[in-house]
RNA sequence: GCUCGGGUGGUGGAAUUGGUAGACACGCAAGACUUAAAAUCUUGUGUCCAUUUGGACGUGCGGGUUCAAGUCCCGCCCCGAGCACCA
């Protein structure tokens, strides 16, 4: 009897599409459940078997929840703005939209073959104007808001302006870089540019000159999370620091809430840890040091104010503003040379150079605020301009870097720790007793921190302060294929374009490279400018020249569209709102979110940030987007290698490779079966191998070497799902990908075991048929053994799915099928629920069998079978688990029995009696729930 | 260096709260059906000792708690991931 998976799967795929079987209903009496996948960037390479892993898991869960009576939202879309399509456009001139269209079509085709229960009517694409209209709109809300630190939420900037007009910036509690003060009159007297200069220091998205990561090779700026090890994450190009006028997001305003919010969401520990790390909260104090002979002060941040008497020098970052002012004449040349050298170093050089201690003395001295001592002021690139205040008070006895610096330059190292030896290294633990420190003497360090902060505050030289490592995120990119900003620049002042003109659609350009003036690609668009009559002029209308303002030429980064897409799925066709309040209220948070761990500090942090903002503005009622997150592990490729003798050019089998001088070459995995090379296929693979010669092993075969690597085209180790779907069917692929191991774990792809899963499905199908392929389903009542098998499976599958253990479910079903096959069970009473159990994993086959059972309605609408504990009791048995003067028995019994019931059960039970035969049970002791101690 | 994971047969991996370690599957071996191969089916498969019944040892290493430890506690070793001049 054949398992015609292709036929079956096509039939149901078509039916589901026609019937819109998986459409999610807005508003339903059923409870809602929202299962989301991280939407893909549609790349030209298509899907390999690693991509659908997470989608399969989420699909299984979505189907399970439907069976459990939930109204499930399970959508899919595309993160379709991005670099590859643009680079392809630069090379070929093909519009990225076209490339994207093609790739999306291919993705869709591949996805459809795997039998996902997506509600495709809700598909979104970030590059679609109907979608990015709302990305632009949200951007505007951010632009038109500031963060009130007293109410701890974002508020409209109009309220801040009203405040300025009434009483200047006095009494303003806002997250801002602005430090000056002004009265209402002074505010009103300012011109528009000056006002904006100040406002931009309050806005949540703002345009400002800031130090950014500039990647010359990509021709764009990058956010911190787009840089790994000092080079761009995409392409690995060097990155340098540059002062540029750029859009940024004041995510730092949300640092504390982003940190606190982690406690109420169910994310993997490692990911939470990464976010905590990224936010990098540290508590301490800011302290100002006077400078001898100068008005300025050096402000430092320290986590160890208790060590203030250990300060023996100060270090400023080379970029620090004061460096020029305070440098003495005789140190001028040295300092300038050092600053110059530091500015030439890329981020990467600087990191690589950590062990090299460099610095220069400014010639200036700071005054110790307590002792009044003169402290030399140095500069050094181990102090980062971007963290804290860009200056540190150096305490060599308590900080290893300071210690190294002092040692290197022969600066004094004071010891302020009682009984600690600091001759070889700094003592960095916070458990020392402080000494040589005046009023802090004899205090344990932890106590001294508080006392020191109090003293600092009383003296008016600083205050207790919390610092965050998190930086504001650069929001503009010098690229074409992204969302245009809904912004024009009027006399140097950025202004938001009214909602009625959104979306601002991407203009056509004839080339996708920067302009000759160095403007971003949008600078190539003709008449890309804003007219006072509030329209982008389409024609080359010179006479409007005096009433048009330049448009913002940057586009938004990739994470703009992906920061809120989960909301759009709730209401994808709404033309008046990004999501209606009612629908956002109904669908609420994403209950289960599945995706890769690589977005830990990017997408997952930005989405949380935007969610909190939209919550603050009253658009949505929740302030965390994702309730539970699972990171699926990467599926790695198993590369195959052939070994070519460098002299003869012969290919040497793995066993004999050491006898020759060989070079290792990747061989396409489709030419290899169980490490044995298909020699004929290999010869045909590439023309240059046509006449290849081989040194075979003793069995006359060619064995390949192998290694586990990332799946990639260039390694010839890519397995596409398509070929497997064709050969084994989507149901097999789905089961097999789950069966491979725990979802979260990285695992090498190995097609060896797929036959086992395929056989399982065939065996499942065989329960319904006789040897001739005739349906044999019996209406007879199932016996106890059959029911036990079934209910064991129901119990386990339910428990396993409830704890997201997707891999073990397959085994459980296999066991059930094996048992029922042995029992020759063909009872409808058993097969019906069993089919529903199978349905999330192998939906096509389940539908087919469900139909064979005589049902006209889809199996999708069936309730998940309920576990009946009493069905297990019948077959309870006991066995001895240890003998040590006392005999103990483990007995399988329902867990809800009382101690007395268990005793009764044990005594009454046939098999127990069998074990106890000839013995006289005296006492039964219940240890844990299901374990019974019988003392004999 | 810091933080978080993780070490179980030839392989992928099972093992709720401590309770028959190695489920399930792959691979391998033997057998059945075949002229033969493939496919399929049956049986076996942690290691060691024993011809059998059986026994001993076994979850990275060393201790400990317990009637009972892969699981809990203490001390190490190794692997993976993330962060890292963050003051």
Short mmCIF file of N, CA and C in Angstrom, two decimals, chain A residues 514-611:
data_model
loop_
_atom_site.label_atom_id
_atom_site.label_comp_id
_atom_site.label_asym_id
_atom_site.label_seq_id
_atom_site.Cartn_x
_atom_site.Cartn_y
_atom_site.Cartn_z
N UNK A 514 25.09 57.01 -4.14
CA UNK A 514 25.07 58.40 -3.66
C UNK A 514 25.27 59.38 -4.81
N UNK A 515 24.84 60.61 -4.63
CA UNK A 515 25.01 61.63 -5.67
C UNK A 515 26.46 62.09 -5.70
N UNK A 516 26.76 62.87 -6.71
CA UNK A 516 28.14 63.37 -6.81
C UNK A 516 28.49 64.28 -5.65
N UNK A 517 27.47 64.95 -5.09
CA UNK A 517 27.73 65.81 -3.93
C UNK A 517 27.85 65.01 -2.64
N UNK A 518 27.70 63.70 -2.74
CA UNK A 518 27.80 62.88 -1.54
C UNK A 518 26.49 62.74 -0.80
N UNK A 519 25.39 63.19 -1.43
CA UNK A 519 24.08 62.99 -0.80
C UNK A 519 23.67 61.53 -0.94
N UNK A 520 22.77 61.08 -0.07
CA UNK A 520 22.26 59.71 -0.19
C UNK A 520 21.55 59.52 -1.53
N UNK A 521 21.28 58.28 -1.92
CA UNK A 521 20.71 57.99 -3.24
C UNK A 521 19.43 58.77 -3.55
N UNK A 522 18.62 59.05 -2.54
CA UNK A 522 17.38 59.80 -2.82
C UNK A 522 17.68 61.16 -3.42
N UNK A 523 18.93 61.64 -3.26
CA UNK A 523 19.33 62.90 -3.87
C UNK A 523 19.31 62.85 -5.39
N UNK A 524 19.27 61.63 -5.93
CA UNK A 524 19.20 61.47 -7.38
C UNK A 524 17.79 61.68 -7.92
N UNK A 525 16.82 61.67 -7.04
CA UNK A 525 15.43 61.80 -7.50
C UNK A 525 15.20 63.22 -7.97
N UNK A 526 14.49 63.33 -9.07
CA UNK A 526 14.22 64.67 -9.59
C UNK A 526 13.13 65.33 -8.78
N UNK A 527 13.39 66.57 -8.41
CA UNK A 527 12.37 67.36 -7.72
C UNK A 527 11.82 66.66 -6.49
N UNK A 528 12.69 66.06 -5.81
CA UNK A 528 12.28 65.43 -4.55
C UNK A 528 12.31 66.53 -3.50
N UNK A 529 11.27 67.35 -3.51
CA UNK A 529 11.25 68.48 -2.59
C UNK A 529 9.81 68.81 -2.21
N UNK A 530 9.70 69.55 -1.18
CA UNK A 530 8.38 69.82 -0.60
C UNK A 530 7.98 71.26 -0.87
N UNK A 531 6.78 71.43 -1.37
CA UNK A 531 6.34 72.77 -1.70
C UNK A 531 5.45 73.32 -0.60
N UNK A 532 5.38 74.63 -0.55
CA UNK A 532 4.58 75.23 0.51
C UNK A 532 3.10 74.84 0.39
N UNK A 533 2.69 74.53 -0.81
CA UNK A 533 1.31 74.06 -0.93
C UNK A 533 1.20 72.57 -0.56
N UNK A 534 2.26 72.10 0.12
CA UNK A 534 2.20 70.78 0.74
C UNK A 534 2.07 69.64 -0.26
N UNK A 535 2.88 69.66 -1.23
CA UNK A 535 2.88 68.58 -2.20
C UNK A 535 4.31 68.37 -2.67
N UNK A 536 4.60 67.16 -3.03
CA UNK A 536 5.87 66.96 -3.70
C UNK A 536 5.64 67.33 -5.15
N UNK A 537 6.46 68.24 -5.68
CA UNK A 537 6.21 68.61 -7.06
C UNK A 537 6.75 67.53 -7.97
N UNK A 538 5.97 67.19 -8.96
CA UNK A 538 6.31 66.07 -9.80
C UNK A 538 7.12 66.52 -11.01
N UNK A 539 6.78 67.70 -11.54
CA UNK A 539 7.46 68.13 -12.74
C UNK A 539 8.61 69.07 -12.37
N UNK A 540 9.41 69.33 -13.35
CA UNK A 540 10.56 70.18 -13.10
C UNK A 540 10.10 71.64 -13.08
N UNK A 541 9.41 71.99 -12.04
CA UNK A 541 8.73 73.26 -11.96
C UNK A 541 9.61 74.34 -11.33
N UNK A 542 10.40 74.97 -12.19
CA UNK A 542 11.40 75.90 -11.68
C UNK A 542 10.77 77.08 -10.95
N UNK A 543 9.61 77.48 -11.40
CA UNK A 543 9.06 78.70 -10.80
C UNK A 543 8.61 78.48 -9.36
N UNK A 544 8.52 77.23 -9.00
CA UNK A 544 8.20 76.95 -7.61
C UNK A 544 9.46 76.95 -6.75
N UNK A 545 10.56 77.25 -7.39
CA UNK A 545 11.84 77.18 -6.72
C UNK A 545 11.88 77.91 -5.39
N UNK A 546 11.21 79.01 -5.29
CA UNK A 546 11.32 79.77 -4.06
C UNK A 546 10.35 79.30 -2.98
N UNK A 547 9.55 78.32 -3.31
CA UNK A 547 8.62 77.87 -2.26
C UNK A 547 8.80 76.40 -1.96
N UNK A 548 9.87 75.80 -2.40
CA UNK A 548 10.06 74.40 -2.09
C UNK A 548 11.19 74.22 -1.09
N UNK A 549 11.04 73.22 -0.32
CA UNK A 549 12.07 72.90 0.67
C UNK A 549 12.59 71.49 0.41
N UNK A 550 13.87 71.31 0.66
CA UNK A 550 14.42 69.98 0.39
C UNK A 550 13.81 68.91 1.30
N UNK A 551 13.61 67.75 0.75
CA UNK A 551 13.15 66.61 1.54
C UNK A 551 14.34 66.01 2.27
N UNK A 552 14.06 65.36 3.35
CA UNK A 552 15.08 64.55 4.00
C UNK A 552 15.49 63.45 3.00
N UNK A 553 16.78 63.26 2.83
CA UNK A 553 17.26 62.33 1.81
C UNK A 553 17.64 60.96 2.35
N UNK A 554 17.78 60.87 3.67
CA UNK A 554 18.08 59.56 4.24
C UNK A 554 16.84 58.69 4.21
N UNK A 555 17.05 57.41 4.41
CA UNK A 555 15.91 56.52 4.62
C UNK A 555 16.07 55.85 5.98
N UNK A 556 15.01 55.17 6.38
CA UNK A 556 15.03 54.56 7.71
C UNK A 556 15.79 53.23 7.68
N UNK A 557 16.28 52.81 8.83
CA UNK A 557 17.03 51.55 8.90
C UNK A 557 16.09 50.35 8.83
N UNK A 558 16.66 49.20 8.64
CA UNK A 558 15.88 47.98 8.51
C UNK A 558 14.95 47.71 9.68
N UNK A 559 15.36 48.16 10.85
CA UNK A 559 14.55 47.79 12.00
C UNK A 559 13.32 48.65 12.19
N UNK A 560 13.16 49.67 11.34
CA UNK A 560 11.98 50.54 11.49
C UNK A 560 10.70 49.74 11.27
N UNK A 561 10.62 49.11 10.11
CA UNK A 561 9.41 48.39 9.77
C UNK A 561 9.17 47.18 10.63
N UNK A 562 10.25 46.56 11.11
CA UNK A 562 10.08 45.33 11.88
C UNK A 562 9.78 45.60 13.35
N UNK A 563 9.81 46.86 13.75
CA UNK A 563 9.59 47.17 15.16
C UNK A 563 8.12 47.19 15.56
N UNK A 564 7.24 47.12 14.56
CA UNK A 564 5.82 47.19 14.93
C UNK A 564 4.94 46.29 14.07
N UNK A 565 5.55 45.44 13.23
CA UNK A 565 4.75 44.67 12.29
C UNK A 565 3.75 43.75 12.95
N UNK A 566 4.10 43.28 14.15
CA UNK A 566 3.19 42.38 14.86
C UNK A 566 1.85 43.06 15.14
N UNK A 567 1.83 44.38 15.17
CA UNK A 567 0.58 45.10 15.39
C UNK A 567 -0.25 45.18 14.11
N UNK A 568 0.44 45.31 12.99
CA UNK A 568 -0.28 45.48 11.74
C UNK A 568 -1.04 44.22 11.35
N UNK A 569 -0.52 43.07 11.72
CA UNK A 569 -1.21 41.81 11.41
C UNK A 569 -2.62 41.79 12.02
N UNK A 570 -2.81 42.54 13.09
CA UNK A 570 -4.10 42.53 13.76
C UNK A 570 -5.15 43.25 12.91
N UNK A 571 -4.68 44.13 12.05
CA UNK A 571 -5.61 44.99 11.32
C UNK A 571 -4.94 45.46 10.03
N UNK A 572 -4.59 44.50 9.16
CA UNK A 572 -3.65 44.82 8.07
C UNK A 572 -4.21 45.73 6.98
N UNK A 573 -5.53 45.87 6.90
CA UNK A 573 -6.07 46.65 5.78
C UNK A 573 -6.64 47.99 6.22
N UNK A 574 -6.40 48.33 7.47
CA UNK A 574 -6.94 49.57 8.00
C UNK A 574 -6.25 50.76 7.35
N UNK A 575 -7.04 51.62 6.68
CA UNK A 575 -6.44 52.77 6.00
C UNK A 575 -6.39 54.01 6.87
N UNK A 576 -7.08 53.96 8.01
CA UNK A 576 -7.17 55.15 8.84
C UNK A 576 -6.29 55.11 10.08
N UNK A 577 -5.88 53.93 10.47
CA UNK A 577 -5.06 53.80 11.67
C UNK A 577 -4.03 52.70 11.44
N UNK A 578 -2.95 52.74 12.21
CA UNK A 578 -1.97 51.66 12.06
C UNK A 578 -2.53 50.36 12.60
N UNK A 579 -3.39 50.50 13.60
CA UNK A 579 -4.19 49.36 14.06
C UNK A 579 -5.34 49.96 14.86
N UNK A 580 -6.50 49.39 14.70
CA UNK A 580 -7.61 49.98 15.46
C UNK A 580 -7.46 49.59 16.92
N UNK A 581 -7.94 50.47 17.77
CA UNK A 581 -7.79 50.23 19.20
C UNK A 581 -8.50 48.95 19.62
N UNK A 582 -9.65 48.72 19.02
CA UNK A 582 -10.45 47.54 19.40
C UNK A 582 -9.70 46.26 19.03
N UNK A 583 -9.12 46.26 17.85
CA UNK A 583 -8.42 45.04 17.43
C UNK A 583 -7.14 44.82 18.22
N UNK A 584 -6.44 45.91 18.49
CA UNK A 584 -5.23 45.79 19.30
C UNK A 584 -5.59 45.27 20.69
N UNK A 585 -6.74 45.70 21.16
CA UNK A 585 -7.21 45.29 22.48
C UNK A 585 -7.56 43.80 22.45
N UNK A 586 -8.24 43.37 21.37
CA UNK A 586 -8.67 41.98 21.29
C UNK A 586 -7.47 41.04 21.15
N UNK A 587 -6.58 41.35 20.22
CA UNK A 587 -5.47 40.39 19.97
C UNK A 587 -4.36 40.54 21.00
N UNK A 588 -4.14 41.74 21.46
CA UNK A 588 -3.19 41.96 22.55
C UNK A 588 -1.77 41.53 22.22
N UNK A 589 -1.09 41.10 23.27
CA UNK A 589 0.31 40.72 23.09
C UNK A 589 0.45 39.47 22.23
N UNK A 590 1.60 39.32 21.64
CA UNK A 590 1.95 38.07 20.97
C UNK A 590 2.17 37.03 22.07
N UNK A 591 1.41 35.95 22.03
CA UNK A 591 1.52 34.96 23.09
C UNK A 591 2.77 34.11 22.94
N UNK A 592 3.08 33.79 21.69
CA UNK A 592 4.28 32.98 21.45
C UNK A 592 5.00 33.53 20.23
N UNK A 593 6.25 33.84 20.42
CA UNK A 593 7.05 34.42 19.35
C UNK A 593 8.26 33.53 19.14
N UNK A 594 8.47 33.10 17.89
CA UNK A 594 9.59 32.19 17.63
C UNK A 594 10.51 32.80 16.59
N UNK A 595 11.80 32.79 16.88
CA UNK A 595 12.76 33.33 15.92
C UNK A 595 14.18 33.16 16.42
N UNK A 596 15.12 33.60 15.61
CA UNK A 596 16.52 33.39 15.92
C UNK A 596 17.05 34.30 17.01
N UNK A 597 18.12 33.86 17.65
CA UNK A 597 18.69 34.61 18.77
C UNK A 597 19.52 35.81 18.31
N UNK A 598 19.76 35.90 17.00
CA UNK A 598 20.62 36.98 16.52
C UNK A 598 19.98 38.36 16.68
N UNK A 599 18.69 38.40 17.00
CA UNK A 599 18.03 39.70 17.14
C UNK A 599 17.96 40.19 18.57
N UNK A 600 18.74 39.56 19.44
CA UNK A 600 18.65 39.84 20.87
C UNK A 600 18.76 41.33 21.20
N UNK A 601 19.74 42.00 20.64
CA UNK A 601 19.94 43.39 21.02
C UNK A 601 19.48 44.36 19.93
N UNK A 602 18.97 43.84 18.85
CA UNK A 602 18.45 44.70 17.79
C UNK A 602 16.94 44.69 17.82
N UNK A 603 16.38 43.97 16.91
CA UNK A 603 14.92 43.91 16.74
C UNK A 603 14.15 43.76 18.06
N UNK A 604 14.60 42.84 18.90
CA UNK A 604 13.82 42.57 20.11
C UNK A 604 13.87 43.72 21.12
N UNK A 605 14.90 44.52 21.04
CA UNK A 605 14.98 45.67 21.94
C UNK A 605 14.19 46.84 21.34
N UNK A 606 14.34 47.06 20.05
CA UNK A 606 13.63 48.16 19.41
C UNK A 606 12.12 47.95 19.45
N UNK A 607 11.69 46.71 19.21
CA UNK A 607 10.25 46.43 19.26
C UNK A 607 9.69 46.71 20.64
N UNK A 608 10.46 46.35 21.64
CA UNK A 608 9.99 46.59 23.01
C UNK A 608 9.91 48.09 23.27
N UNK A 609 10.89 48.81 22.75
CA UNK A 609 10.94 50.27 22.89
C UNK A 609 9.71 50.91 22.24
N UNK A 610 9.45 50.57 20.99
CA UNK A 610 8.32 51.18 20.28
C UNK A 610 7.00 50.81 20.93
N UNK A 611 6.95 49.58 21.41
CA UNK A 611 5.72 49.13 22.06
C UNK A 611 5.44 49.99 23.29
#
